[in-house]
XYZ file of C-alpha atoms in Angstrom:
516
model
C -16.336 -11.649 20.102
C -15.783 -7.958 20.936
C -14.300 -6.956 24.265
C -15.976 -4.296 26.397
C -13.516 -1.570 25.421
C -14.154 -2.085 21.696
C -17.909 -2.253 22.300
C -17.815 1.080 24.103
C -15.883 2.712 21.271
C -18.110 1.175 18.607
C -21.252 2.283 20.418
C -19.944 5.853 20.382
C -19.324 5.615 16.639
C -22.802 4.226 15.989
C -24.344 7.297 17.627
C -23.364 9.084 14.393
C -25.739 6.880 12.377
C -28.692 8.982 11.212
C -30.873 6.371 9.461
C -31.758 2.739 10.267
C -29.482 0.115 8.731
C -29.710 -3.666 8.400
C -27.046 -6.342 8.540
C -28.196 -9.325 6.479
C -26.206 -12.549 6.818
C -25.912 -15.854 4.960
C -24.562 -18.482 7.347
C -24.017 -22.224 7.708
C -23.105 -24.480 10.603
C -19.336 -23.869 10.526
C -17.180 -22.166 13.133
C -16.646 -19.127 10.904
C -20.406 -18.636 10.576
C -20.737 -18.906 14.336
C -18.219 -16.074 14.728
C -19.971 -13.919 12.128
C -23.337 -14.537 13.818
C -21.903 -13.478 17.157
C -20.315 -10.360 15.651
C -23.367 -9.014 13.820
C -25.708 -9.502 16.779
C -23.245 -7.841 19.143
C -23.124 -4.850 16.782
C -26.919 -4.702 16.498
C -27.223 -4.668 20.282
C -25.163 -1.480 20.479
C -27.620 0.782 18.604
C -31.370 0.967 18.109
C -30.690 2.059 14.513
C -28.935 -1.231 13.650
C -30.704 -4.569 13.178
C -29.378 -7.980 12.143
C -31.023 -10.973 10.480
C -29.808 -14.270 9.048
C -32.072 -14.903 6.057
C -29.667 -13.688 3.378
C -29.351 -15.728 0.200
C -25.798 -14.777 -0.770
C -23.631 -17.296 -2.617
C -20.776 -17.197 -0.119
C -21.217 -18.499 3.416
C -20.403 -16.991 5.792
C -21.027 -13.509 4.457
C -23.146 -10.517 5.301
C -24.326 -7.329 3.645
C -24.929 -3.851 5.055
C -27.535 -1.410 3.719
C -30.099 1.190 4.772
C -33.197 -0.578 6.094
C -35.402 -1.842 3.263
C -32.671 -1.680 0.598
C -30.718 -4.492 -1.043
C -27.142 -4.514 0.284
C -24.423 -3.330 -2.086
C -21.627 -3.724 0.483
C -20.740 -7.291 1.483
C -18.155 -8.943 3.717
C -17.410 -12.593 2.932
C -15.658 -13.698 6.082
C -15.001 -12.054 9.413
C -13.726 -8.466 8.940
C -11.452 -8.252 11.939
C -7.766 -7.310 12.113
C -6.945 -4.537 9.666
C -10.438 -4.813 8.149
C -12.344 -3.912 11.308
C -12.044 -0.247 10.374
C -13.569 -1.089 6.984
C -16.564 -2.596 8.793
C -17.028 0.459 11.017
C -16.888 2.848 8.047
C -19.359 0.702 6.104
C -21.806 0.906 9.009
C -21.406 4.662 9.391
C -21.620 5.500 5.687
C -24.600 3.181 5.125
C -26.213 4.899 8.092
C -25.953 8.338 6.547
C -22.759 9.631 8.166
C -20.960 11.816 5.575
C -17.722 10.326 4.199
C -14.393 12.131 4.454
C -13.711 12.820 0.792
C -13.603 15.914 -1.369
C -16.920 17.100 -2.787
C -15.524 16.857 -6.308
C -14.628 13.193 -5.776
C -18.038 12.374 -4.330
C -19.732 14.015 -7.318
C -17.513 12.046 -9.701
C -18.548 8.762 -8.059
C -22.248 9.610 -8.188
C -21.954 10.514 -11.874
C -20.471 7.164 -12.944
C -22.773 5.445 -15.426
C -22.916 1.669 -15.715
C -22.887 -1.508 -13.636
C -19.715 -2.121 -11.615
C -19.605 -5.259 -9.465
C -16.302 -5.428 -7.576
C -14.795 -8.365 -5.654
C -11.683 -7.835 -3.518
C -9.655 -10.751 -2.167
C -7.816 -9.790 1.011
C -5.930 -11.224 3.935
C -6.684 -9.973 7.427
C -2.980 -9.292 8.022
C -2.691 -7.106 4.904
C -2.197 -3.434 5.759
C -2.710 -2.363 2.126
C -6.070 -4.095 1.684
C -8.270 -1.807 3.832
C -7.641 1.214 1.599
C -8.982 -0.712 -1.401
C -11.917 -2.181 0.522
C -12.907 1.185 1.999
C -12.654 2.979 -1.356
C -14.876 0.450 -3.123
C -17.343 0.357 -0.220
C -17.672 4.134 -0.386
C -18.338 3.950 -4.118
C -21.048 1.338 -3.478
C -22.702 3.563 -0.880
C -22.850 6.544 -3.246
C -23.777 4.928 -6.565
C -26.598 2.358 -6.959
C -24.820 0.875 -9.987
C -21.837 -0.214 -7.877
C -21.543 -3.164 -5.510
C -18.566 -4.585 -3.645
C -17.712 -7.686 -1.664
C -14.623 -8.161 0.507
C -13.478 -11.797 0.434
C -11.119 -13.278 3.029
C -8.792 -15.354 0.857
C -7.745 -17.569 3.765
C -11.376 -18.556 4.346
C -12.378 -19.071 0.704
C -9.367 -21.071 -0.419
C -11.288 -22.831 -3.192
C -11.904 -19.496 -4.928
C -8.303 -18.439 -4.387
C -7.084 -21.638 -6.043
C -9.587 -21.450 -8.905
C -8.773 -17.843 -9.713
C -5.043 -18.377 -9.048
C -4.831 -15.517 -6.554
C -1.409 -15.395 -4.924
C -1.200 -11.749 -3.845
C -3.534 -9.362 -2.084
C -5.398 -7.180 -2.526
C -6.623 -8.584 -5.847
C -9.693 -6.949 -7.363
C -12.119 -8.337 -9.938
C -14.634 -6.167 -11.817
C -17.694 -7.831 -13.303
C -15.968 -11.196 -13.007
C -12.747 -10.145 -14.764
C -9.338 -9.210 -13.265
C -9.253 -5.470 -12.569
C -6.055 -4.726 -10.618
C -3.769 -5.965 -7.886
C -1.971 -4.182 -5.068
C -2.540 -1.044 -3.070
C -4.930 1.438 -4.714
C -6.405 4.712 -3.571
C -9.880 5.940 -4.397
C -8.583 8.317 -7.064
C -6.671 5.520 -8.809
C -9.771 3.345 -9.015
C -11.846 6.214 -10.345
C -9.218 7.036 -12.957
C -9.381 3.464 -14.275
C -13.159 3.409 -14.747
C -13.814 7.098 -15.509
C -12.158 7.497 -18.896
C -12.438 11.283 -18.992
C -10.825 11.857 -15.589
C -7.214 12.038 -16.826
C -7.895 14.760 -19.360
C -9.850 16.858 -16.857
C -7.080 16.413 -14.308
C -4.346 17.411 -16.758
C -6.169 20.598 -17.728
C -6.604 21.609 -14.089
C -2.956 20.913 -13.223
C -1.558 22.747 -16.243
C -3.383 25.904 -15.167
C -1.554 26.158 -11.832
C 0.732 29.119 -11.169
C 4.484 28.400 -10.758
C 5.582 27.178 -7.349
C 8.461 28.532 -5.316
C 9.261 24.980 -4.196
C 7.825 21.903 -5.853
C 8.505 18.622 -4.050
C 8.396 15.447 -6.141
C 7.493 12.585 -3.802
C 5.252 12.294 -0.750
C 7.220 10.035 1.598
C 9.060 11.056 4.779
C 11.686 13.108 2.900
C 9.108 14.845 0.727
C 6.827 15.557 3.672
C 9.615 17.114 5.716
C 10.724 19.191 2.715
C 7.186 20.462 2.135
C 6.650 21.413 5.780
C 9.949 23.285 6.043
C 9.236 25.156 2.796
C 5.664 26.062 3.670
C 6.746 27.393 7.062
C 8.847 29.962 5.181
C 5.649 31.360 3.741
C 6.449 30.471 0.123
C 4.231 28.781 -2.458
C 4.794 25.048 -1.972
C 3.479 22.045 -3.850
C 3.871 18.277 -3.587
C 3.358 15.992 -6.578
C 3.392 12.257 -5.857
C 2.109 8.958 -7.171
C 0.853 8.155 -3.691
C 1.296 10.158 -0.522
C 3.309 8.222 2.048
C 5.518 6.424 -0.446
C 7.174 3.198 0.640
C 6.144 3.844 4.250
C 2.681 2.649 3.231
C 4.175 -0.805 2.610
C 5.978 -0.934 5.961
C 4.255 -2.728 8.802
C 6.115 -2.409 12.103
C 8.256 0.693 12.746
C 10.134 0.487 16.027
C 13.164 2.751 15.459
C 11.461 6.117 14.889
C 12.931 8.035 17.792
C 10.444 9.062 20.528
C 7.734 6.797 19.038
C 8.175 3.333 20.525
C 6.064 1.567 17.932
C 3.858 2.487 14.989
C 2.761 1.185 11.600
C 3.583 2.583 8.180
C 0.041 3.528 7.078
C -0.524 5.271 10.415
C 2.691 7.262 10.035
C 1.854 8.117 6.413
C -1.553 9.463 7.446
C 0.094 11.595 10.144
C 2.607 12.940 7.620
C -0.140 13.953 5.200
C -2.187 15.592 7.958
C 0.854 17.610 9.048
C 1.640 18.727 5.494
C -1.966 19.764 4.822
C -1.941 21.836 8.005
C 0.294 24.330 6.180
C -1.886 24.659 3.096
C 0.524 22.824 0.804
C -0.907 22.053 -2.633
C -0.849 18.224 -2.684
C -1.244 16.632 -6.108
C -1.535 12.898 -5.503
C -1.818 10.064 -8.031
C 0.441 11.933 -10.443
C 3.457 10.284 -12.066
C 6.365 12.534 -13.088
C 7.986 11.549 -16.389
C 10.643 14.248 -16.737
C 12.223 17.260 -15.063
C 13.768 20.074 -17.083
C 16.034 22.365 -15.004
C 16.005 26.103 -15.594
C 15.162 29.462 -14.055
C 11.648 28.045 -14.015
C 12.081 24.280 -13.869
C 9.464 22.245 -15.734
C 8.061 19.049 -14.252
C 6.129 17.029 -16.824
C 3.460 14.573 -15.692
C 2.314 11.371 -17.355
C -1.036 12.924 -18.245
C 0.735 15.651 -20.255
C 0.441 18.511 -17.781
C 3.559 20.567 -17.016
C 4.120 22.124 -13.602
C 6.639 24.964 -13.179
C 8.721 25.893 -10.143
C 11.616 28.146 -9.134
C 13.141 25.197 -7.291
C 12.474 21.458 -7.219
C 13.181 18.893 -4.493
C 13.361 15.293 -5.709
C 12.256 12.919 -2.952
C 10.956 9.947 -4.904
C 12.288 7.258 -2.579
C 12.884 3.681 -3.633
C 11.046 0.465 -4.462
C 11.732 -3.208 -3.831
C 14.692 -4.424 -5.857
C 13.874 -7.278 -8.222
C 16.060 -10.343 -8.731
C 16.156 -9.867 -12.502
C 16.060 -13.583 -13.271
C 13.949 -15.545 -15.773
C 10.456 -16.239 -14.483
C 10.322 -13.437 -11.918
C 8.151 -11.044 -13.908
C 6.133 -13.833 -15.507
C 5.080 -15.182 -12.106
C 4.655 -11.924 -10.212
C 1.444 -12.231 -8.171
C 1.401 -15.896 -9.220
C 3.816 -17.016 -6.532
C 6.443 -14.265 -6.660
C 5.674 -11.694 -3.953
C 7.348 -8.804 -2.167
C 5.176 -8.299 0.933
C 5.173 -11.223 3.383
C 2.726 -9.499 5.749
C 0.133 -9.036 3.014
C 0.495 -12.206 0.976
C 1.808 -14.665 3.562
C -1.648 -15.991 4.617
C -2.334 -17.086 1.029
C 0.516 -19.606 1.352
C -0.771 -21.285 4.511
C 0.539 -24.841 4.709
C 2.721 -24.423 1.603
C 6.457 -24.281 0.940
C 8.040 -20.895 0.275
C 11.449 -19.301 -0.145
C 12.711 -15.935 1.046
C 15.504 -14.441 -1.065
C 17.667 -12.114 1.025
C 19.435 -12.428 4.368
C 19.277 -8.861 5.641
C 16.886 -7.625 8.333
C 13.919 -7.555 5.943
C 14.575 -11.065 4.658
C 15.095 -12.638 8.075
C 12.050 -10.852 9.518
C 10.008 -12.123 6.570
C 11.207 -15.684 7.121
C 10.329 -15.499 10.830
C 6.819 -14.201 10.108
C 6.168 -16.726 7.348
C 7.380 -19.657 9.456
C 4.320 -19.246 11.644
C 1.980 -19.606 8.664
C 3.527 -21.810 5.980
C 4.739 -25.416 6.056
C 8.395 -24.634 5.389
C 10.619 -21.641 4.654
C 13.916 -21.770 2.761
C 15.994 -18.610 3.165
C 18.624 -17.989 0.484
C 21.471 -15.532 1.088
C 23.861 -14.470 -1.678
C 26.788 -13.921 0.703
C 28.536 -16.353 2.983
C 26.905 -14.834 6.087
C 23.481 -13.462 6.960
C 23.454 -9.668 7.305
C 20.542 -9.353 9.722
C 20.864 -8.204 13.331
C 22.090 -10.905 15.704
C 18.821 -11.048 17.663
C 16.910 -11.795 14.448
C 19.371 -14.481 13.389
C 19.019 -16.195 16.760
C 15.240 -16.196 16.462
C 15.415 -17.580 12.923
C 17.799 -20.366 13.939
C 15.370 -21.484 16.644
C 12.543 -22.215 14.190
C 12.172 -25.891 13.217
C 10.615 -25.323 9.788
C 13.286 -22.993 8.369
C 16.272 -23.960 6.216
C 19.070 -21.420 5.642
C 21.199 -21.661 2.499
C 24.175 -19.304 2.186
C 26.315 -18.454 -0.854
C 23.237 -19.061 -3.012
C 22.606 -17.119 -6.213
C 19.035 -17.409 -7.465
C 19.101 -17.991 -11.232
C 15.534 -18.848 -12.236
C 11.915 -19.005 -11.095
C 10.081 -21.986 -12.565
C 6.409 -22.749 -13.024
C 3.564 -23.350 -15.428
C 0.507 -21.275 -14.588
C 2.046 -20.432 -11.201
C 5.337 -20.870 -9.339
C 6.450 -24.438 -8.703
C 10.140 -23.995 -7.945
C 13.323 -21.952 -7.702
C 16.749 -22.672 -9.182
C 19.932 -21.451 -7.492
C 23.659 -21.873 -7.956
C 26.006 -22.672 -5.094
C 28.575 -19.860 -5.372
C 31.265 -22.004 -3.721
C 30.950 -25.284 -5.623
C 29.271 -23.958 -8.753
C 26.611 -26.680 -8.530
C 23.031 -25.926 -9.564
C 20.085 -26.947 -7.374
C 16.308 -26.732 -7.657
C 13.872 -26.296 -4.776
C 10.229 -27.305 -5.201
C 7.938 -24.714 -3.636
C 4.818 -22.640 -4.166
C 5.932 -19.124 -3.248
C 8.971 -16.832 -3.385
C 9.293 -13.649 -1.319
C 11.954 -11.266 -2.641
C 13.722 -9.180 0.037
C 17.006 -8.021 -1.510
C 17.000 -4.308 -0.862
C 15.851 -1.179 -2.618
C 16.136 0.440 -6.042
C 15.825 4.258 -6.323
C 12.840 5.643 -8.244
C 14.907 7.837 -10.549
C 14.367 6.624 -14.122
C 12.553 9.852 -14.990
C 15.446 12.095 -13.909
C 18.408 10.454 -15.644
C 20.111 12.910 -17.962
C 18.777 15.949 -16.106
C 20.984 15.509 -13.032
C 23.995 13.342 -12.232
C 23.242 9.838 -10.961
C 25.400 6.893 -9.929
C 25.488 3.605 -11.811
C 22.959 2.366 -9.274
C 20.566 5.195 -10.183
C 21.026 7.203 -6.989
C 20.941 10.987 -7.416
C 24.312 12.511 -6.568
C 23.990 15.330 -4.004
C 26.363 17.428 -1.909
C 26.130 18.072 1.833
C 23.361 20.623 1.225
C 21.196 18.335 -0.912
C 22.121 20.185 -4.129
C 22.224 18.128 -7.328
C 24.366 18.832 -10.374
C 21.631 21.146 -11.728
C 21.125 24.589 -10.132
C 17.799 24.867 -8.339
C 17.251 21.098 -8.290
C 17.704 19.462 -4.885
C 17.170 15.880 -3.713
C 16.640 14.016 -0.453
C 15.998 10.589 0.989
C 16.313 7.065 -0.360
C 16.646 8.187 -3.997
C 19.994 9.875 -3.257
C 23.576 8.893 -2.472
C 23.057 9.475 1.248
C 23.903 6.200 3.044
C 21.576 4.300 5.358
C 18.044 4.265 3.972
C 16.031 4.997 7.106
C 12.848 6.993 7.718
C 14.413 9.289 10.287
C 17.395 10.005 8.022
C 15.112 10.726 5.071
C 13.169 13.253 7.128
C 16.324 15.079 8.148
C 17.566 15.110 4.561
C 14.218 16.472 3.381
C 14.364 19.325 5.864
C 17.959 20.107 4.837
C 17.130 20.111 1.121
C 14.206 22.437 1.763
C 16.336 24.920 3.685
C 18.886 24.800 0.879
C 16.150 25.443 -1.681
C 14.960 28.449 0.301
C 18.517 29.757 0.476
C 18.740 29.337 -3.298
C 15.510 31.315 -3.785
C 16.548 34.305 -1.688
C 19.835 34.491 -3.612
C 18.195 34.166 -7.035
C 16.033 36.714 -8.788
C 12.536 35.525 -9.589
C 11.990 35.037 -13.347
C 9.601 37.402 -15.058
């Protein structure tokens, strides 16, 4: 199951375990149970503090729980936690074995203080790069609080549950048997949803902060670069963001970041945050900005009511997936309409899907999905695909892909979940319907700028208008990255624009008297 290199690394990790732990499995005679049996006994053989047994009485088979020896497991894995979830397994072993988690003391205390019974279930796919964050956060909560339990469920393995609960996107989380949330979540977001007093405490703490010299709104590549360049000037720098890493967290393969041949979005996002923290930047994550008021001391209002003040502000809020804006799209989101083929593709194994969009993202999605689903129909609005030639050649070679050009999607149909897509032929004007079970939307990006409209000039597309220095129409307010009018939405360009906006902000500060 595990090669020698992985065994060597895992054995080194298990040396950090300080108390005996047990892996308790519930298995049957299937191939998946055979793989789980092999995995847990290989792990147990690597440390004298780890033991494995197969007398578990859990409802799902195969599944296994992890707990300190003699205790009932509160962390469970239903399926084989390999792929992106292997890290979740390692952390569960370490934390159950007494190794201290990497989280702030305040957060750990908040988890321990939660009162009540919280039984979480998370449906994942092993190819989902967003799922491990959710799994690891809930596992940590289960380790720290005896009233919390969590089970990771491989949706591809437990298809009957996926069908019964109509799960068509991952990660999907249930709490005490009821839908809790769907999509990428950080530990703080989960805590905020179940700890009702957290928002008020957070707002009070944020409102008490002294004014910043530079306050960056957004924690993606542009925001990170802006924060680093500002902090290196020795000025008071803060970053406020809904989630650090931004859209990079939803990007799987990155192969055009110069000098780095290949990396993944979550890995790059973690490196960005580590670099920013190195300079002592005040990072305020999980905070949504609702308005910005320019002035000698600009005011940045947060959703929780707190107001942050700064002598200069850099807007680096990036962009999100553009929606089709047709009937049925919102109604069937996470019920057949999806935006991440890497995450949700395995849930459509053997089914018919469509990809809307013929650019690089759309064609790459169609190629990936073709290896999982029964058939892919790619619809392109224009009369030609816009993807790179090498991608188009690969797509054309796949036998289970149909390409339809000059197609305008007009409706998503379904009852309790998606059952079809309607499009109009832009040449003939004829309307056609395709029967399918899933639709992956890949039609570009929409800037995250709703909160800023009226405060600075924006285009009709919502992009913030900036000059060559990153200056907006409001003095002291700068912008960078995918939320601006700068062409070519690329990570490396966003970083350069963030650095430029930060240098411009610093230049503004040294030429402007500080307010009393």
